[in-house]
Short mmCIF file of C-alpha atoms and ligand atoms in Angstrom, two decimals:
data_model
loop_
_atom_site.label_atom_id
_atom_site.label_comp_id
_atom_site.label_asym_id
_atom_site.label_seq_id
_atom_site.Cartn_x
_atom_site.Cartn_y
_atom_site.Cartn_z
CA UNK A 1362 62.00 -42.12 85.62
CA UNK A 1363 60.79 -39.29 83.73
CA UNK A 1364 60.07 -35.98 85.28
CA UNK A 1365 56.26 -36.61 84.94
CA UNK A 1366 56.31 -39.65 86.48
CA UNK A 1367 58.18 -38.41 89.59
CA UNK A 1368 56.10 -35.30 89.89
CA UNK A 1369 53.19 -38.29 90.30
CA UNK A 1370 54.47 -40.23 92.66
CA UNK A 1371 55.34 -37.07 94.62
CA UNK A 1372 51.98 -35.98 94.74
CA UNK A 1373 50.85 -39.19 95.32
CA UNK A 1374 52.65 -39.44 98.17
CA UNK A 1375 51.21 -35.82 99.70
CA UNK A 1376 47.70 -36.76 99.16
CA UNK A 1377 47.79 -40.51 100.99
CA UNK A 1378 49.43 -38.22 103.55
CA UNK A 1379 46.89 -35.77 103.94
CA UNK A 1380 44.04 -38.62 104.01
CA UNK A 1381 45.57 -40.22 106.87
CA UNK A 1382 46.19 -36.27 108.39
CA UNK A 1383 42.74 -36.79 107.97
CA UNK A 1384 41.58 -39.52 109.84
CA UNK A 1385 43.70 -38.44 112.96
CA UNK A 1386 42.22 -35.11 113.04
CA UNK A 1387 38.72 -36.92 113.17
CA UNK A 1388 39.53 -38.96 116.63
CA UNK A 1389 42.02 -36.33 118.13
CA UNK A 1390 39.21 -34.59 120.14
CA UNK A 1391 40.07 -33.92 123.58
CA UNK A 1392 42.12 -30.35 124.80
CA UNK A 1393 44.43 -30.77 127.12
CA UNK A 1394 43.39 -30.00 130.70
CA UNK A 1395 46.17 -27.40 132.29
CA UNK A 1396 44.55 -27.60 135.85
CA UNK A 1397 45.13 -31.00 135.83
CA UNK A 1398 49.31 -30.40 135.67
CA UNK A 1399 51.81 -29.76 138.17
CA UNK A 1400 54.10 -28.39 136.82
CA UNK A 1401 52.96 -26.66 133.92
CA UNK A 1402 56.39 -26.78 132.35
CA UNK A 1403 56.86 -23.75 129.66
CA UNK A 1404 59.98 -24.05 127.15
CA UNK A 1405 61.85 -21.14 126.00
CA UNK A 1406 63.41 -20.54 123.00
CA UNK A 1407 65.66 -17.58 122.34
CA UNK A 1408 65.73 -17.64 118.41
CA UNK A 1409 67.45 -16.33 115.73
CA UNK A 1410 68.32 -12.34 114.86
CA UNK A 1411 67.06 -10.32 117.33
CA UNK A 1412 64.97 -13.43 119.10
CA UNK A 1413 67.77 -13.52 122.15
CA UNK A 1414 67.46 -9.87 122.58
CA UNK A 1415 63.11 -9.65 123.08
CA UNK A 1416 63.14 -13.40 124.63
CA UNK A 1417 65.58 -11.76 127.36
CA UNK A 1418 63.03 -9.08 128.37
CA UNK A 1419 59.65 -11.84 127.89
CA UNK A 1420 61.03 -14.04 129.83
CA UNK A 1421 61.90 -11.33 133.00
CA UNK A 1422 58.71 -9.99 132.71
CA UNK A 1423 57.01 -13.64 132.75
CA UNK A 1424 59.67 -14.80 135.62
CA UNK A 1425 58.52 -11.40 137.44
CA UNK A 1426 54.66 -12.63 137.15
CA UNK A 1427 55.09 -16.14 137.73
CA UNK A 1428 57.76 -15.52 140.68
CA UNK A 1429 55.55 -17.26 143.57
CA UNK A 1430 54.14 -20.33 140.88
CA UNK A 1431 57.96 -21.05 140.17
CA UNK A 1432 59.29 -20.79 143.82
CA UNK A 1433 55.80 -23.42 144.74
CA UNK A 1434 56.69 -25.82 142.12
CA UNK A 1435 53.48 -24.72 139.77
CA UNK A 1436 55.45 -23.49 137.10
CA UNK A 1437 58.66 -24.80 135.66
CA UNK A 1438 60.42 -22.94 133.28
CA UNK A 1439 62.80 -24.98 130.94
CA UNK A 1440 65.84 -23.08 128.48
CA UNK A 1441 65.59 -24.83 124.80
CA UNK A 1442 68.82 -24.85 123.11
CA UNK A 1443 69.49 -25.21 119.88
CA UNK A 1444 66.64 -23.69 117.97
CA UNK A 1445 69.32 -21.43 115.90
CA UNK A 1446 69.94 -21.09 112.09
CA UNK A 1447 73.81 -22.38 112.49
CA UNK A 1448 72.29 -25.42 114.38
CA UNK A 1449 69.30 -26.00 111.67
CA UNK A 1450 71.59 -26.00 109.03
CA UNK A 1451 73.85 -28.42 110.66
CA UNK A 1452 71.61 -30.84 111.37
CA UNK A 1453 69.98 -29.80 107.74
CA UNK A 1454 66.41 -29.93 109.39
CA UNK A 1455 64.15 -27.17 110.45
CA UNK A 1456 64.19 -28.63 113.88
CA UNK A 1457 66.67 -30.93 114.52
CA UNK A 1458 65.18 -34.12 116.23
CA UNK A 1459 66.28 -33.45 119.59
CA UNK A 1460 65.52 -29.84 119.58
CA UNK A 1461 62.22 -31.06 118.67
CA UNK A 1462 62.04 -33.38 122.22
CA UNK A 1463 63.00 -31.08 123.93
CA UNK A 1464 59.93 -29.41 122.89
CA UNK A 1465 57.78 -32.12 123.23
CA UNK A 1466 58.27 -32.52 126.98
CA UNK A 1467 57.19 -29.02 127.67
CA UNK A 1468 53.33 -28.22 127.66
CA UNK A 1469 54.29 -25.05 126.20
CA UNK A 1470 56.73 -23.00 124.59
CA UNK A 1471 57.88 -19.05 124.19
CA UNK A 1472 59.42 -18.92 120.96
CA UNK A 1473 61.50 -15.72 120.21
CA UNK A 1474 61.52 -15.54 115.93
CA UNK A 1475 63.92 -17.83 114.08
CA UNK A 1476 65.44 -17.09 110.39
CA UNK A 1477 63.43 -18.50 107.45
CA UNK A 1478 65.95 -18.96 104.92
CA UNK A 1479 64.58 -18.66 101.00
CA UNK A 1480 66.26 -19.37 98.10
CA UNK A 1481 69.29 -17.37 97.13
CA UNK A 1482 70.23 -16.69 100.75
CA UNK A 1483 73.50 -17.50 102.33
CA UNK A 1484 72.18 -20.48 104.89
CA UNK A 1485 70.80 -23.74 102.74
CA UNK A 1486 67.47 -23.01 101.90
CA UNK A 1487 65.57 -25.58 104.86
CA UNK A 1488 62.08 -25.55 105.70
CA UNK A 1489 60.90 -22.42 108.58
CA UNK A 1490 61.02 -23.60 112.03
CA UNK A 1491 57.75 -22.40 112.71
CA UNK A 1492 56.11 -23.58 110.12
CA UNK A 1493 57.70 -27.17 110.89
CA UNK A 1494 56.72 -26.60 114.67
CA UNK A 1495 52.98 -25.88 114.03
CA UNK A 1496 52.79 -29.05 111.75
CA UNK A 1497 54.39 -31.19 114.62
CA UNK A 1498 52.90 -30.05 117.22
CA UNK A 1499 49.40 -29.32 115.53
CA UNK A 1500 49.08 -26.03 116.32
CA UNK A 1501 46.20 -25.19 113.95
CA UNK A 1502 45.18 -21.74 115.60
CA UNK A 1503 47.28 -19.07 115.10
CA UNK A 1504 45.30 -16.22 117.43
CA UNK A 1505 46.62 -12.68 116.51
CA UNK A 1506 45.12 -9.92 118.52
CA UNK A 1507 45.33 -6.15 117.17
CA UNK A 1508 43.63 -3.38 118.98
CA UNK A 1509 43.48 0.43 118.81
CA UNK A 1510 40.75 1.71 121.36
CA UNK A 1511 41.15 5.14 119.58
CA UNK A 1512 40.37 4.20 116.21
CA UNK A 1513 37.37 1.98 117.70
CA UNK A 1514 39.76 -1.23 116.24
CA UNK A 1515 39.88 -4.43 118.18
CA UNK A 1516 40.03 -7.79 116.07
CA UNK A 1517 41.26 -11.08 116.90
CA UNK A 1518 42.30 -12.85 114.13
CA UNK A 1519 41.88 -16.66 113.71
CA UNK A 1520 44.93 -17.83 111.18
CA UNK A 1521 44.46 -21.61 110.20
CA UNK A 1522 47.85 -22.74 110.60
CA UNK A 1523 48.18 -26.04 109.61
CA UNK A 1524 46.77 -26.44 106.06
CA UNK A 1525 46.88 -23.63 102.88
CA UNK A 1526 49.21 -22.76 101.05
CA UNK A 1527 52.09 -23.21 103.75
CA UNK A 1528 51.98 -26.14 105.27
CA UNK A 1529 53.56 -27.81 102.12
CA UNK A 1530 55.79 -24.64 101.52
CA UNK A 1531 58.72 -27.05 101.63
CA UNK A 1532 57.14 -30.23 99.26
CA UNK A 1533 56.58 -27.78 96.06
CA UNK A 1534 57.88 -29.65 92.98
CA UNK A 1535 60.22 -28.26 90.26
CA UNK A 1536 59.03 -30.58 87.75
CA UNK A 1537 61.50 -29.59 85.35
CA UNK A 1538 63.86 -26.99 85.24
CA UNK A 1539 61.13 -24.50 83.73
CA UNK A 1540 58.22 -25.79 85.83
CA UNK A 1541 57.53 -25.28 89.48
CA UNK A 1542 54.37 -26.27 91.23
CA UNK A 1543 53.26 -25.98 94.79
CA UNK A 1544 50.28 -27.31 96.76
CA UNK A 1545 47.37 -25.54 98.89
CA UNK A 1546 45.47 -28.11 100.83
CA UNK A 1547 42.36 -27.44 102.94
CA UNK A 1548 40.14 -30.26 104.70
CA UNK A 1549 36.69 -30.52 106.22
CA UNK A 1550 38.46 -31.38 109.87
CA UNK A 1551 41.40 -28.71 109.64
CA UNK A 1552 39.25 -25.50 108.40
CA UNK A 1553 36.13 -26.82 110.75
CA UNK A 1554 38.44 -26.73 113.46
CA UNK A 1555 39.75 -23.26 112.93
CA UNK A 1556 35.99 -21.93 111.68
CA UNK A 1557 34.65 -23.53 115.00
CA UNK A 1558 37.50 -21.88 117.83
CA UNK A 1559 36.81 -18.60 115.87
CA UNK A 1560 32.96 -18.75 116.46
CA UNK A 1561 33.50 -20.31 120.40
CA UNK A 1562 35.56 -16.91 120.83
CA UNK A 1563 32.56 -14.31 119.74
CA UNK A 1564 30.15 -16.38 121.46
CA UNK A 1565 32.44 -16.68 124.73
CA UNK A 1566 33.35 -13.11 124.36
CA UNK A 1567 29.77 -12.07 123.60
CA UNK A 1568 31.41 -10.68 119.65
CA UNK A 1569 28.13 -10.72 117.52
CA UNK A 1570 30.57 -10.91 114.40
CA UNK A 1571 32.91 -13.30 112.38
CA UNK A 1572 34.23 -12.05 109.50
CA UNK A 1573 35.79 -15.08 106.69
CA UNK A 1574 38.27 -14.12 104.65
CA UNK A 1575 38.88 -16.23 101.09
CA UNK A 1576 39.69 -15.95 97.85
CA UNK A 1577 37.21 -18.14 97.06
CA UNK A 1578 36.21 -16.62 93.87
CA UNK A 1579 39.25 -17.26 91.72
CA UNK A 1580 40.34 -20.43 94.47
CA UNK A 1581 37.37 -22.33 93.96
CA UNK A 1582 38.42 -25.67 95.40
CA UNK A 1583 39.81 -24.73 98.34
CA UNK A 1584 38.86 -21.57 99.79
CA UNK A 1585 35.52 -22.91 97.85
CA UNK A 1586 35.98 -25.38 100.56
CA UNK A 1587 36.69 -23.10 103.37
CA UNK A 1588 33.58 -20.73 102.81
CA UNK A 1589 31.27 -23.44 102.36
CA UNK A 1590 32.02 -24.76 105.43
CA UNK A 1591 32.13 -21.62 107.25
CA UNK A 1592 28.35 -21.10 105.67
CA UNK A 1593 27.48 -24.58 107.69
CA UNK A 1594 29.33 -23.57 111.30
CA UNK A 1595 27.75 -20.37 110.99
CA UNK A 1596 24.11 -21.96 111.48
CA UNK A 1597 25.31 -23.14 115.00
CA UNK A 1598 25.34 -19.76 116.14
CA UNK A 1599 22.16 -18.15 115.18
CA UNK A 1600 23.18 -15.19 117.62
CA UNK A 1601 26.09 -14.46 115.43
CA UNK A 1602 26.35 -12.41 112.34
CA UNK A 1603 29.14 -13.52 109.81
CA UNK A 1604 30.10 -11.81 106.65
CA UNK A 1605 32.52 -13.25 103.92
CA UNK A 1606 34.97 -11.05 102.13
CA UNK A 1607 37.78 -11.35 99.44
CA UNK A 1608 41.58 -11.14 100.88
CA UNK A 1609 42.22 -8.29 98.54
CA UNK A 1610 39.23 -6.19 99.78
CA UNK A 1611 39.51 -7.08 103.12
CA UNK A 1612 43.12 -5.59 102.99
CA UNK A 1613 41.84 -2.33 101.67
CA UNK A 1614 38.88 -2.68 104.15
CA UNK A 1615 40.88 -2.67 106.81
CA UNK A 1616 42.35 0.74 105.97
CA UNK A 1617 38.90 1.81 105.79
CA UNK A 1618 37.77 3.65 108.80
CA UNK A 1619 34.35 3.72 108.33
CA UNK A 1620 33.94 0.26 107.65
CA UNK A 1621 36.88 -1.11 109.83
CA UNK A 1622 35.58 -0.96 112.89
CA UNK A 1623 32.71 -3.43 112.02
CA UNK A 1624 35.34 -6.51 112.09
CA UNK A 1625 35.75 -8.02 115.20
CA UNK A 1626 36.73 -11.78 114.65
CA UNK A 1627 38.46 -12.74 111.64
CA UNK A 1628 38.89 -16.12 110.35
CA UNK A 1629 40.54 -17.26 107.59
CA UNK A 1630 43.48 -19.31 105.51
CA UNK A 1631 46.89 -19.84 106.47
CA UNK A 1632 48.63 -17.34 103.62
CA UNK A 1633 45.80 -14.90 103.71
CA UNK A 1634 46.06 -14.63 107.67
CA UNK A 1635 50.15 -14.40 107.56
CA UNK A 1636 49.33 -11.25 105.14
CA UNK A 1637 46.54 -9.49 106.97
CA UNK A 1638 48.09 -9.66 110.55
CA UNK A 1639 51.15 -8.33 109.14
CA UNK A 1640 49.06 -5.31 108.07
CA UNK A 1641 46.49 -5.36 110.91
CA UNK A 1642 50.25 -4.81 113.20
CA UNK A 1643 50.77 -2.13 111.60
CA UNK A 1644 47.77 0.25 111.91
CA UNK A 1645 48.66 -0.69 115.45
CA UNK A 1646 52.14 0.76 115.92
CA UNK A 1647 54.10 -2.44 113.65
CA UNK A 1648 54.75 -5.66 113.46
CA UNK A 1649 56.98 -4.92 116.73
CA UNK A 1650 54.48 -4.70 119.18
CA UNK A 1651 51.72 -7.45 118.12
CA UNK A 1652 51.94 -11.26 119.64
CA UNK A 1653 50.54 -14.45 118.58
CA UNK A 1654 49.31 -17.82 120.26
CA UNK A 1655 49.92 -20.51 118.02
CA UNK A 1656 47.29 -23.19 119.60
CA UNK A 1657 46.80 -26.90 119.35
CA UNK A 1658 44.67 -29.05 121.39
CA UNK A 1659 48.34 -30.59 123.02
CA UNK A 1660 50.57 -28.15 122.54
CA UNK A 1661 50.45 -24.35 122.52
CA UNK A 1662 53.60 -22.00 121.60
CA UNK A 1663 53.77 -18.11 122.01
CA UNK A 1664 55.75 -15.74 119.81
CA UNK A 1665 55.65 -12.52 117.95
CA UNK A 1666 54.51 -11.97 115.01
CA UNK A 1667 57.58 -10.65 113.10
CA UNK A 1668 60.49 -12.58 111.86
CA UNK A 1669 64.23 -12.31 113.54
CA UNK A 1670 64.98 -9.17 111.32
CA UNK A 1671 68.41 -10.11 110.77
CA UNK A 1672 68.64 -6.41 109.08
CA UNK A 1673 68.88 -4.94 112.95
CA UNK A 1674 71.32 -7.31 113.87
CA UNK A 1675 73.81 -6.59 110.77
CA UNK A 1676 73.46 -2.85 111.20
CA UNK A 1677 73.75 -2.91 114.85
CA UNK A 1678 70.31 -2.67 116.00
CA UNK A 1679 69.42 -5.85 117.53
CA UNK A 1680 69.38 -3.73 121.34
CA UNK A 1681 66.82 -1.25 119.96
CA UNK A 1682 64.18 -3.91 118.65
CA UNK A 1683 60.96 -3.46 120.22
CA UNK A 1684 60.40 -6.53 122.72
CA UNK A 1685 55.96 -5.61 123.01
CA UNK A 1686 55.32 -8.47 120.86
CA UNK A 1687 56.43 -11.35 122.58
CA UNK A 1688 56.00 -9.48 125.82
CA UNK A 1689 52.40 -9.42 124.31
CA UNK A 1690 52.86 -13.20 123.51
CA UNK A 1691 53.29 -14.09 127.25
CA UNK A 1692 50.16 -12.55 128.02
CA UNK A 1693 48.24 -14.80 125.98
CA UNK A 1694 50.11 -17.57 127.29
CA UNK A 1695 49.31 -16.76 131.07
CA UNK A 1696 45.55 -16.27 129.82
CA UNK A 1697 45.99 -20.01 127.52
CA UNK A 1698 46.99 -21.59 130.85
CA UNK A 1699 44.29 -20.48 133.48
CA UNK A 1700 46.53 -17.41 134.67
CA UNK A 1701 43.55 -15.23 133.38
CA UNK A 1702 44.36 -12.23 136.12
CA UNK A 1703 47.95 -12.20 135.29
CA UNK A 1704 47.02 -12.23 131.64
CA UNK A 1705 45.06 -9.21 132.16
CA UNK A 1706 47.49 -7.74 134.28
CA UNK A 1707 50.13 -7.58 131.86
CA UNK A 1708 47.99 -6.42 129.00
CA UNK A 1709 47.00 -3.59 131.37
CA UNK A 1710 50.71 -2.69 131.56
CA UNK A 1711 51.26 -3.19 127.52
CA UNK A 1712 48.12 -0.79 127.24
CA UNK A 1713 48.92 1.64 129.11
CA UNK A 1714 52.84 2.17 128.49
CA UNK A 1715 51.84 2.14 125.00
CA UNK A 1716 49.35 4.95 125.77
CA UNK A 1717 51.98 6.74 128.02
CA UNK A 1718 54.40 6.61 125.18
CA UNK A 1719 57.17 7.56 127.82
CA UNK A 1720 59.77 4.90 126.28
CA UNK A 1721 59.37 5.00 122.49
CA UNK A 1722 61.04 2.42 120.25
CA UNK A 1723 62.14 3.31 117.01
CA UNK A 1724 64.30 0.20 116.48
CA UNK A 1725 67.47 3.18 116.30
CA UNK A 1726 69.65 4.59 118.78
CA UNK A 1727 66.92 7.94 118.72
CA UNK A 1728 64.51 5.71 120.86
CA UNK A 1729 64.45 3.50 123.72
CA UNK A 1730 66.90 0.11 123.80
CA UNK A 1731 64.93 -2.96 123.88
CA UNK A 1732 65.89 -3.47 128.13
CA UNK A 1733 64.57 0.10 128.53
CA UNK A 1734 61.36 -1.14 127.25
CA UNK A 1735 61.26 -4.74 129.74
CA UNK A 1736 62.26 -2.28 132.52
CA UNK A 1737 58.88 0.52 131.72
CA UNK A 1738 56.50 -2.77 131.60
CA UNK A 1739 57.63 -4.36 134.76
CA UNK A 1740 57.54 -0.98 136.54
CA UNK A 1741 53.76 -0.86 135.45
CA UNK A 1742 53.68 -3.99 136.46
CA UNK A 1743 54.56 -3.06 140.08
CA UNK A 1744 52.89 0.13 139.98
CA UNK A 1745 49.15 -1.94 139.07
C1 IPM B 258 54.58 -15.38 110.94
C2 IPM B 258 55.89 -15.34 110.20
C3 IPM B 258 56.21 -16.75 109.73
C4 IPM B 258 55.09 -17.17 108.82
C5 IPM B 258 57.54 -16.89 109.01
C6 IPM B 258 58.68 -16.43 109.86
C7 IPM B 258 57.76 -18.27 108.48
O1 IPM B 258 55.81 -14.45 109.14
O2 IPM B 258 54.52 -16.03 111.99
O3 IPM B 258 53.63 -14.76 110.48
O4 IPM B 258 55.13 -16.83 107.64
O5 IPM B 258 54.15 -17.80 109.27
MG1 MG B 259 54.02 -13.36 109.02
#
């Protein structure tokens, strides 16, 4: 068959895919109800790099919250093995199939960060776990929080996580040798869904503005897409203000103080919202101490932001990695499942030992080791 041809029937292939994507997104209405579960079973996954060395300190602090709910049978927390590189690459998947069932029976899951490989490197270049995790488990909403009270900065950012220019990351086609193409998909039901959440959250959390972030400009057909149906949501909520704004303005904007502090909820396309969260991190402290909720109306998984920094480990810095971010990540978990006082509890402690700066990570032996770091939270913890 000649390369043409194939390139065809591969894309063919993607879009009856995506049709039928689709057509389930269109009936798949109802959230899941966790009131309604006993237990509420929550998987953990250690993860690549440093992942073992934050997950450790996450999961005392969320055994140290969730101490009476586990001993009365509320709460069940499961380990989930084999979510490592060596294991990936052995089975040759991004989740091996019973990794992935393991998954499955839990409602949800507290992922420490796993190794992406990319071409060149020295594992097999497979697809990211996370991005094969949100596609199976339809985690569309990838909720990013970033807030400095000082600089009057506190945005939530709504990442659609399931569509863009990701979600196909691994399906690209080198149609010949000199010719690579890859595929950015966005549909009415996946960027209404996103759009929609990010409006429910100003209106439940009385935000009078969303901000949507495109390219739509230069990307006409599918951030064309996503504006134009942001322009339609919008007129459901006549109470909220929304503004539209370029990714490459909107990443200078953000350095902006004056106009900065305007942004409260940010929605906006898979690639654009892995870029800006990266950089909202940082004007908070780094990438180190911001967590994510990656959210689906099944299944809902927690994690940091960051990726396993495999640089630590090889120069023997995995201990001093800063575990706020997924410590962060089980507060929004407690708050996804109805633990809403815990939740606030523990962002209370984040807060204020970030505030204190008492135990300072610099991800080096000059600042605090990551347990240092679990140990200062959970003695807020007891001390609020
Ligand atoms: C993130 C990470 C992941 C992503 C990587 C590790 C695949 O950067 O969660 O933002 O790009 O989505
Ligand atoms: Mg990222």
């Amino acid at each position: 068959m000649d390369a043409i041809e194939k390139a065809k029937n591969h894309f063919e292939e993607i879009i009856k895919e995506q049709l039928e994507r689709i057509e389930r997104m269109k009936t798949d209405y109802k959230w899941i109800d966790y009131n309604k579960l006993k237990p509420i079973i929550i998987g953990v996954a250690g993860g690549d790099g440093i992942g073992p060395y934050i997950s450790r300190e996450a999961e005392r602090v969320m055994k140290f919250l969730l101490k009476e709910e586990i001993e009365e049978g509320k709460i069940e927390i499961r380990e989930i093995n084999g979510l490592t590189i060596e294991n990936r690459v052995k089975e040759g998947k991004a989740v091996p199939d019973a990794v992935l069932k393991e998954i499955k029976k839990c409602h949800v899951l507290l992922k420490g960060p796993t190794t992406t490989p990319k071409r060149g490197d020295k594992w097999p270049n497979i697809e990211s776990a996370n991005v094969a995790l949100r596609r199976e488990l339809d985690l569309f909403a990838n909720i990013r929080p970033v807030k400095v009270p000082e600089k009057g900065i506190d945005w939530t950012i709504f990442r659609e996580n399931t569509e863009g220019a990701y979600i196909l990351g691994n399906r690209g086609i080198n149609v010949t040798d000199e010719l690579a193409i890859d595929f950015k998909v966005i549909t009415n039901p996946g960027a209404e869904r996103i759009i929609r959440l990010a409006f429910e959250y100003a209106k439940k959390n009385n935000l009078d503005r969303v901000t949507v972030v495109t390219k739509a400009n230069v990307i006409k057909a599918t951030d064309g897409k996503f504006l134009e149906i942001a322009k339609k949501i919008a007129e459901d909520y006549p109470d909220i203000e929304w503004d539209d704004w370029f990714i490459d303005i909107m990443s200078a904007k953000l350095l902006d103080p004056a106009r900065r502090r305007n942004f409260k909820v940010i929605v906006l396309p898979n690639l654009y919202g892995d870029i800006l969260s990266d950089e909202a991190a940082q004007i908070q402290g780094g990438v180190g101490t911001a967590g994510s909720a990656n959210v689906g109306k099944h299944y809902a998984m927690f994690e940091a932001i960051h990726g396993s920094a495999t640089r630590m480990v090889e120069e023997g810095r995995a201990e001093y990695a800063d575990p706020t971010s997924l410590i962060r990540a089980v507060a929004m978990m407690l708050n996804h499942i109805g633990y809403v006082e815990k939740a606030k509890k523990l962002d209370m402690a984040i807060d204020a030992c970030q505030y204190e700066r008492k135990c300072i990570i610099t991800g080096r032996s000059d600042g605090a080791t990551t347990s240092q770091m679990g140990d200062y939270i959970i003695k807020k913890l007891e001390n609020i």
